[in-house]
CSV table of C-alpha atoms in Angstrom, one decimal:
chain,number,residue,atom,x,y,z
A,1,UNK,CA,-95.0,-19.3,8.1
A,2,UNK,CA,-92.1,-18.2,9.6
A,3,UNK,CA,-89.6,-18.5,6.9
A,4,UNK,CA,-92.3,-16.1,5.0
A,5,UNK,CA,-91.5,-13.6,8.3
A,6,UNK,CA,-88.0,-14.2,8.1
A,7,UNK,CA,-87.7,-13.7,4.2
A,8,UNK,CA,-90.0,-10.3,4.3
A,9,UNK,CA,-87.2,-8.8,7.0
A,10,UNK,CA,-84.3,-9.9,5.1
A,11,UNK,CA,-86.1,-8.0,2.0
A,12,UNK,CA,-87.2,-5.0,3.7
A,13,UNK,CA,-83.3,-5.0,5.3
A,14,UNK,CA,-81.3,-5.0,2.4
A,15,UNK,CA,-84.4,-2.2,0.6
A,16,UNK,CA,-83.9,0.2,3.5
A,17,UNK,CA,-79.8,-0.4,3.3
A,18,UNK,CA,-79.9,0.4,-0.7
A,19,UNK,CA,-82.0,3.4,-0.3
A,20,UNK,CA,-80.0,5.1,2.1
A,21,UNK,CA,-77.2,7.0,1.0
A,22,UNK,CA,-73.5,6.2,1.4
A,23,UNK,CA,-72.3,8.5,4.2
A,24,UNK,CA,-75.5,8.5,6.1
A,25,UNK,CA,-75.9,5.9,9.1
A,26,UNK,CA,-77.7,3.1,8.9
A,27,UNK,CA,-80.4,2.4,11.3
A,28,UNK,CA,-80.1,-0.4,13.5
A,29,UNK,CA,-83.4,-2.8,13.3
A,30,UNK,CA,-84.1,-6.2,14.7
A,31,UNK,CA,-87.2,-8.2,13.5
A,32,UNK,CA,-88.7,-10.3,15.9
A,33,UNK,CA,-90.1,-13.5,15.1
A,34,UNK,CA,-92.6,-14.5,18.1
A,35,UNK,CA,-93.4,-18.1,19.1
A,36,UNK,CA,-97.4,-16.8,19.1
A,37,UNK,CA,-97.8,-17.0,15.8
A,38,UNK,CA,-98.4,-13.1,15.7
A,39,UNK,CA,-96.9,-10.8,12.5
A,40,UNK,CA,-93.8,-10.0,13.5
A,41,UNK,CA,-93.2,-6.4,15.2
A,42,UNK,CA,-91.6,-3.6,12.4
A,43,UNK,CA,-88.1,-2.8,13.1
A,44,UNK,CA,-87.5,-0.2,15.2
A,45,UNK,CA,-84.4,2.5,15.4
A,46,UNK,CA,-82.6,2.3,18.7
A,47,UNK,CA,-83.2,5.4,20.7
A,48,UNK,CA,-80.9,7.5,23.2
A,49,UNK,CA,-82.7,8.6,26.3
A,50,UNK,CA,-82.1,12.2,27.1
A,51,UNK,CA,-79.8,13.1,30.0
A,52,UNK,CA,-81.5,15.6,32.5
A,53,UNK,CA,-79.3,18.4,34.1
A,54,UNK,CA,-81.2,18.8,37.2
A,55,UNK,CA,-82.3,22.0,39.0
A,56,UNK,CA,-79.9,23.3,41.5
A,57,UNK,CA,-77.1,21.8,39.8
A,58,UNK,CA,-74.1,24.2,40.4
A,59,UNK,CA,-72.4,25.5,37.4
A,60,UNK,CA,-69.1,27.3,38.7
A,61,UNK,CA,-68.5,30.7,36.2
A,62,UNK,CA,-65.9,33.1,36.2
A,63,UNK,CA,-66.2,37.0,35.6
A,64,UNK,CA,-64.3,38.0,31.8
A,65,UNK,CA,-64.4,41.4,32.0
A,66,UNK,CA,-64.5,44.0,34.7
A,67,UNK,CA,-68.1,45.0,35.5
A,68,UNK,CA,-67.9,48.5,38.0
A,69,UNK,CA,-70.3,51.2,38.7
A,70,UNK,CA,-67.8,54.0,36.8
A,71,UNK,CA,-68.5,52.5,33.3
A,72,UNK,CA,-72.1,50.4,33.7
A,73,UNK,CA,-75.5,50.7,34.6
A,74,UNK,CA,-78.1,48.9,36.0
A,75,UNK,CA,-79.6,46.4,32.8
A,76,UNK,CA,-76.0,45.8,31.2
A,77,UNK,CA,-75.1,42.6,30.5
A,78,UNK,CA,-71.7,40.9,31.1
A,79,UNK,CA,-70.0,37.9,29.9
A,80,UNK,CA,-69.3,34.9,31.9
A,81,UNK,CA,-66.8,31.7,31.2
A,82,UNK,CA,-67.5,28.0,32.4
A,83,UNK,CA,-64.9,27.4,35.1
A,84,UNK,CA,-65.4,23.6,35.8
A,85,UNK,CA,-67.5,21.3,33.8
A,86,UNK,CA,-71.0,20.2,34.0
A,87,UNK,CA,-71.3,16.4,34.2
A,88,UNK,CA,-74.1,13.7,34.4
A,89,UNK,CA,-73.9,10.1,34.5
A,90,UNK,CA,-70.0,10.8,33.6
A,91,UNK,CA,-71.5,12.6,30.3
A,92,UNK,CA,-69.8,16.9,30.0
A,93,UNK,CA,-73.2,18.7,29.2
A,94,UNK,CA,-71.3,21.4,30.0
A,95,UNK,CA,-68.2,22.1,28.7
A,96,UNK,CA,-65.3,24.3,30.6
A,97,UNK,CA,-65.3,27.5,28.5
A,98,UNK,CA,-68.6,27.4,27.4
A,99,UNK,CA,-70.5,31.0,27.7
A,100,UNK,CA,-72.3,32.5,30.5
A,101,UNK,CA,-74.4,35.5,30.8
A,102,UNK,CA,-75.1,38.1,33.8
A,103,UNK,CA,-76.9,41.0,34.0
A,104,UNK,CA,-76.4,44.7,36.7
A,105,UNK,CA,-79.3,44.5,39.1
A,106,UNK,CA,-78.3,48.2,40.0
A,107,UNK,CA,-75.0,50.4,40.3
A,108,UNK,CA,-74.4,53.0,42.4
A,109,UNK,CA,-71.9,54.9,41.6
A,110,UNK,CA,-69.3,56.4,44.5
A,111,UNK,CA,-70.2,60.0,46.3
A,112,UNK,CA,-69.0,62.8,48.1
A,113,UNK,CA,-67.9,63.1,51.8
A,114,UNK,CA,-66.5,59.3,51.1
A,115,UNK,CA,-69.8,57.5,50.2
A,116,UNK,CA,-69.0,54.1,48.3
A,117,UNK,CA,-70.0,52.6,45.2
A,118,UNK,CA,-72.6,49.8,45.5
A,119,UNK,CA,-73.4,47.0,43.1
A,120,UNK,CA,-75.8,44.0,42.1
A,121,UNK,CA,-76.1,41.4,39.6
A,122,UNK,CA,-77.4,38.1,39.0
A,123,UNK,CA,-76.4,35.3,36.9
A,124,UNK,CA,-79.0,34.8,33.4
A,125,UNK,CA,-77.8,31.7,31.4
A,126,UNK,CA,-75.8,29.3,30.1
A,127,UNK,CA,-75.0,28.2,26.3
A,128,UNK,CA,-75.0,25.2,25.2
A,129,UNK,CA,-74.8,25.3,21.3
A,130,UNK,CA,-78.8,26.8,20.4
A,131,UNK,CA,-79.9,26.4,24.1
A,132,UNK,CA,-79.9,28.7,27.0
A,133,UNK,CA,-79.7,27.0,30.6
A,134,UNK,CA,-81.3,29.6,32.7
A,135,UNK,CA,-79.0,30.0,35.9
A,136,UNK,CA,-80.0,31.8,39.0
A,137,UNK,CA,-77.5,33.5,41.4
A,138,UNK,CA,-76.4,36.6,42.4
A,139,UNK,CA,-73.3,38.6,43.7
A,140,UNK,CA,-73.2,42.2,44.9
A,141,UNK,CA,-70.0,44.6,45.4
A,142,UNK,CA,-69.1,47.5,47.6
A,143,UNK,CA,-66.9,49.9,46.9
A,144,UNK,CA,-64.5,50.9,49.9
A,145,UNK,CA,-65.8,54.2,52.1
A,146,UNK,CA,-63.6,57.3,51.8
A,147,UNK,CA,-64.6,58.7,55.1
A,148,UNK,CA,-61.2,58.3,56.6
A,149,UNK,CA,-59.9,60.2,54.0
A,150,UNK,CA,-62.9,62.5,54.2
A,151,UNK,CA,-62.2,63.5,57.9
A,152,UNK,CA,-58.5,64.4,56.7
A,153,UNK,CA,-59.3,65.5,53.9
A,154,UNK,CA,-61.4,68.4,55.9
A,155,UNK,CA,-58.2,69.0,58.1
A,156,UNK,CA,-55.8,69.7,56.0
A,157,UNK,CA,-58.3,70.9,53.0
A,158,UNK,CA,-61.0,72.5,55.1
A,159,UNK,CA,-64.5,72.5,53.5
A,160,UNK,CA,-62.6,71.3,50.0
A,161,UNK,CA,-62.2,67.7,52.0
A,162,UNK,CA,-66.0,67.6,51.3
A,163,UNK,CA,-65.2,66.9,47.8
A,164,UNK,CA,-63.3,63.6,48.4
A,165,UNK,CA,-65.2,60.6,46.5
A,166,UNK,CA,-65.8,56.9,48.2
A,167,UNK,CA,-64.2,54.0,45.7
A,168,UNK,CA,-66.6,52.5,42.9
A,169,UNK,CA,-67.5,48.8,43.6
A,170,UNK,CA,-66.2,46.4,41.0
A,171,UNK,CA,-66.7,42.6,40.0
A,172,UNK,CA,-63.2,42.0,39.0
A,173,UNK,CA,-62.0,40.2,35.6
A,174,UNK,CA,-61.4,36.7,37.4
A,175,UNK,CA,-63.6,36.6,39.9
A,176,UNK,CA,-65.6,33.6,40.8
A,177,UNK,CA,-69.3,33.0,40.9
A,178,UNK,CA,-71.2,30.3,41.6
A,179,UNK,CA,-74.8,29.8,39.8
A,180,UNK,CA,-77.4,27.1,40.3
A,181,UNK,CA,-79.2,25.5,37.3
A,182,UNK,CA,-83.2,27.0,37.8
A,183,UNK,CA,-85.7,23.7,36.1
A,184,UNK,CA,-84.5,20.5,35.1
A,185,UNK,CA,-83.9,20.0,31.6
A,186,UNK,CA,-83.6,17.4,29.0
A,187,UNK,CA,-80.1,16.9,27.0
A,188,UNK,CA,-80.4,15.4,23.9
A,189,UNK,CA,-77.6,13.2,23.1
A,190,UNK,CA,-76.0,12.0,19.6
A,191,UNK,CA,-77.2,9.0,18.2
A,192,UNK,CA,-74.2,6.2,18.8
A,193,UNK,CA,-72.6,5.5,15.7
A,194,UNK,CA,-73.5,2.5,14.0
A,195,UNK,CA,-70.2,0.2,12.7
Protein backbone atom coordinates (compact mmCIF):
# COMPACT_ATOMS: atom_id res chain seq x y z
CA UNK A 1 0.00 0.00 0.00
CA UNK A 2 2.56 2.32 0.44
CA UNK A 3 4.53 1.96 -2.59
CA UNK A 4 0.98 2.70 -4.34
CA UNK A 5 1.26 6.25 -2.13
CA UNK A 6 4.72 6.66 -2.97
CA UNK A 7 4.24 5.96 -6.85
CA UNK A 8 0.82 8.32 -7.08
CA UNK A 9 3.29 11.37 -5.57
CA UNK A 10 6.11 10.64 -7.79
CA UNK A 11 3.28 10.83 -10.69
CA UNK A 12 1.43 13.76 -9.62
CA UNK A 13 5.24 15.46 -9.06
CA UNK A 14 6.68 15.05 -12.32
CA UNK A 15 2.60 16.12 -13.94
CA UNK A 16 2.58 19.37 -12.02
CA UNK A 17 6.51 19.97 -13.00
CA UNK A 18 5.59 19.35 -16.90
CA UNK A 19 2.56 21.58 -16.82
CA UNK A 20 4.16 24.41 -15.46
CA UNK A 21 5.92 26.64 -17.70
CA UNK A 22 9.68 27.22 -18.04
CA UNK A 23 10.30 30.52 -16.30
CA UNK A 24 7.69 30.15 -13.68
CA UNK A 25 8.72 28.65 -10.08
CA UNK A 26 8.03 25.58 -9.16
CA UNK A 27 6.14 24.89 -6.07
CA UNK A 28 7.77 23.21 -3.36
CA UNK A 29 5.57 19.97 -2.14
CA UNK A 30 6.33 17.12 0.17
CA UNK A 31 4.03 14.01 0.30
CA UNK A 32 3.72 12.42 3.54
CA UNK A 33 3.48 8.95 3.88
CA UNK A 34 1.95 8.23 7.53
CA UNK A 35 2.64 5.09 9.59
CA UNK A 36 -1.49 5.02 10.30
CA UNK A 37 -2.24 3.64 7.31
CA UNK A 38 -4.23 6.93 6.45
CA UNK A 39 -4.17 8.47 2.47
CA UNK A 40 -1.42 10.41 2.41
CA UNK A 41 -1.88 14.35 2.93
CA UNK A 42 -1.83 16.45 -0.73
CA UNK A 43 1.20 18.45 -1.18
CA UNK A 44 1.10 21.71 -0.02
CA UNK A 45 2.95 25.08 -1.29
CA UNK A 46 5.18 26.53 1.44
CA UNK A 47 3.87 29.72 2.61
CA UNK A 48 5.57 33.13 3.85
CA UNK A 49 3.94 34.54 6.94
CA UNK A 50 3.27 38.28 6.68
CA UNK A 51 5.49 40.66 8.56
CA UNK A 52 3.40 43.26 10.67
CA UNK A 53 4.66 46.90 10.98
CA UNK A 54 3.23 47.74 14.20
CA UNK A 55 1.27 50.83 15.36
CA UNK A 56 3.39 53.50 16.80
CA UNK A 57 6.25 52.45 14.84
CA UNK A 58 8.28 55.75 14.10
CA UNK A 59 8.94 56.46 10.53
CA UNK A 60 11.53 59.47 10.49
CA UNK A 61 10.45 61.92 7.09
CA UNK A 62 12.01 64.85 5.83
CA UNK A 63 10.27 68.05 4.39
CA UNK A 64 11.01 68.28 0.12
CA UNK A 65 9.77 71.38 -0.58
CA UNK A 66 9.14 74.54 1.34
CA UNK A 67 5.51 74.62 2.69
CA UNK A 68 4.88 78.61 4.14
CA UNK A 69 1.73 80.59 4.69
CA UNK A 70 2.79 83.23 1.56
CA UNK A 71 2.12 80.54 -1.08
CA UNK A 72 -0.36 77.67 0.63
CA UNK A 73 -3.47 77.19 2.28
CA UNK A 74 -4.99 75.30 4.70
CA UNK A 75 -5.92 71.56 2.69
CA UNK A 76 -2.62 71.57 0.47
CA UNK A 77 -0.75 68.69 0.39
CA UNK A 78 3.06 68.43 0.60
CA UNK A 79 5.60 65.84 -0.24
CA UNK A 80 7.54 64.06 2.22
CA UNK A 81 10.93 61.73 1.78
CA UNK A 82 11.83 58.60 4.00
CA UNK A 83 14.80 59.62 6.02
CA UNK A 84 15.82 56.36 7.75
CA UNK A 85 14.46 52.99 6.99
CA UNK A 86 11.64 51.00 8.38
CA UNK A 87 12.76 47.62 9.56
CA UNK A 88 11.19 44.33 11.11
CA UNK A 89 12.65 41.21 12.05
CA UNK A 90 15.88 42.76 10.13
CA UNK A 91 13.40 42.84 6.88
CA UNK A 92 13.35 47.11 5.15
CA UNK A 93 9.45 47.49 4.78
CA UNK A 94 10.32 50.69 4.39
CA UNK A 95 12.74 51.87 2.19
CA UNK A 96 14.88 55.29 2.74
CA UNK A 97 13.41 57.52 -0.12
CA UNK A 98 10.24 56.10 -0.25
CA UNK A 99 7.30 58.78 -0.46
CA UNK A 100 5.50 60.50 2.24
CA UNK A 101 2.50 62.72 2.28
CA UNK A 102 1.41 65.77 4.64
CA UNK A 103 -1.34 67.91 4.50
CA UNK A 104 -1.83 72.17 5.97
CA UNK A 105 -4.02 71.97 9.01
CA UNK A 106 -4.31 75.84 8.68
CA UNK A 107 -2.07 78.94 7.60
CA UNK A 108 -2.16 82.10 8.75
CA UNK A 109 -0.61 84.37 6.89
CA UNK A 110 1.62 87.38 8.60
CA UNK A 111 -0.23 90.88 9.54
CA UNK A 112 0.15 94.41 10.19
CA UNK A 113 1.56 96.13 13.37
CA UNK A 114 4.09 92.91 13.28
CA UNK A 115 1.57 90.03 13.71
CA UNK A 116 3.26 86.62 12.65
CA UNK A 117 2.48 84.03 10.37
CA UNK A 118 1.16 80.82 12.00
CA UNK A 119 1.07 77.28 10.61
CA UNK A 120 -0.24 73.48 11.10
CA UNK A 121 0.13 70.28 9.44
CA UNK A 122 -0.05 66.76 10.01
CA UNK A 123 1.60 63.87 8.53
CA UNK A 124 -1.05 61.49 6.07
CA UNK A 125 0.83 58.41 4.62
CA UNK A 126 3.39 56.47 3.52
CA UNK A 127 3.89 54.51 0.09
CA UNK A 128 4.86 51.46 -0.14
CA UNK A 129 4.49 50.34 -3.92
CA UNK A 130 0.12 50.25 -4.12
CA UNK A 131 -0.23 50.73 -0.30
CA UNK A 132 -0.62 53.71 1.84
CA UNK A 133 0.70 53.38 5.54
CA UNK A 134 -1.40 55.89 7.25
CA UNK A 135 1.00 57.95 9.56
CA UNK A 136 -0.11 60.34 12.25
CA UNK A 137 1.94 63.38 13.47
CA UNK A 138 2.00 66.79 13.37
CA UNK A 139 4.26 69.93 13.28
CA UNK A 140 3.29 73.56 13.45
CA UNK A 141 5.41 76.92 12.54
CA UNK A 142 5.50 80.47 13.70
CA UNK A 143 6.56 83.11 11.88
CA UNK A 144 8.80 85.66 13.77
CA UNK A 145 6.76 88.96 15.31
CA UNK A 146 7.67 92.27 13.76
CA UNK A 147 6.63 94.32 16.77
CA UNK A 148 10.16 95.41 17.42
CA UNK A 149 10.33 96.69 14.12
CA UNK A 150 6.71 97.88 14.48
CA UNK A 151 7.52 100.20 17.57
CA UNK A 152 10.44 101.73 15.29
CA UNK A 153 8.93 101.64 12.53
CA UNK A 154 6.23 104.23 14.22
CA UNK A 155 9.26 106.46 15.35
CA UNK A 156 10.97 107.07 12.57
CA UNK A 157 7.79 106.43 10.15
CA UNK A 158 4.97 107.74 12.34
CA UNK A 159 1.59 106.20 11.73
CA UNK A 160 3.22 104.59 8.25
CA UNK A 161 5.15 102.12 10.95
CA UNK A 162 1.63 100.60 11.32
CA UNK A 163 2.08 99.09 7.95
CA UNK A 164 5.12 96.94 8.94
CA UNK A 165 4.20 93.04 8.33
CA UNK A 166 5.24 90.10 11.05
CA UNK A 167 7.37 87.10 9.00
CA UNK A 168 5.32 84.13 7.35
CA UNK A 169 5.90 80.78 9.21
CA UNK A 170 7.57 78.20 7.12
CA UNK A 171 8.38 74.32 7.19
CA UNK A 172 11.69 74.58 5.54
CA UNK A 173 12.91 72.22 2.56
CA UNK A 174 15.00 69.78 4.92
CA UNK A 175 13.42 69.84 7.86
CA UNK A 176 12.76 66.83 9.94
CA UNK A 177 9.58 65.26 11.08
CA UNK A 178 8.90 62.50 12.97
CA UNK A 179 5.55 60.37 12.29
CA UNK A 180 4.19 57.31 14.09
CA UNK A 181 2.67 54.36 12.08
CA UNK A 182 -1.50 54.62 13.19
CA UNK A 183 -2.85 50.38 13.04
CA UNK A 184 -0.71 47.59 12.64
CA UNK A 185 -0.52 46.16 9.31
CA UNK A 186 0.30 43.12 7.46
CA UNK A 187 3.42 43.08 4.83
CA UNK A 188 3.30 40.60 2.37
CA UNK A 189 6.51 39.25 1.50
CA UNK A 190 7.91 37.51 -1.89
CA UNK A 191 7.65 34.01 -2.05
CA UNK A 192 11.54 32.61 -1.56
CA UNK A 193 12.79 31.43 -4.61
CA UNK A 194 12.85 27.88 -5.27
CA UNK A 195 16.47 26.42 -6.75
Amino acid sequence: MISIQAAAAAIWLAAATQAAPADAPVPIVAAVEPATGQAAVPPTEIAVAPLVLRRDTPVHFMVVSEVTTKTHLAGHRFKLRVDKPVTVDGVVIIPVGATGWGEVLSAKKSGNVGKAGALEARLLYVERGDVHIPVSGTNSAKGAGGGGETALGILALGPLGLFAKGNNAKIKAGELMTGFVEQDVEIALPAPAVP
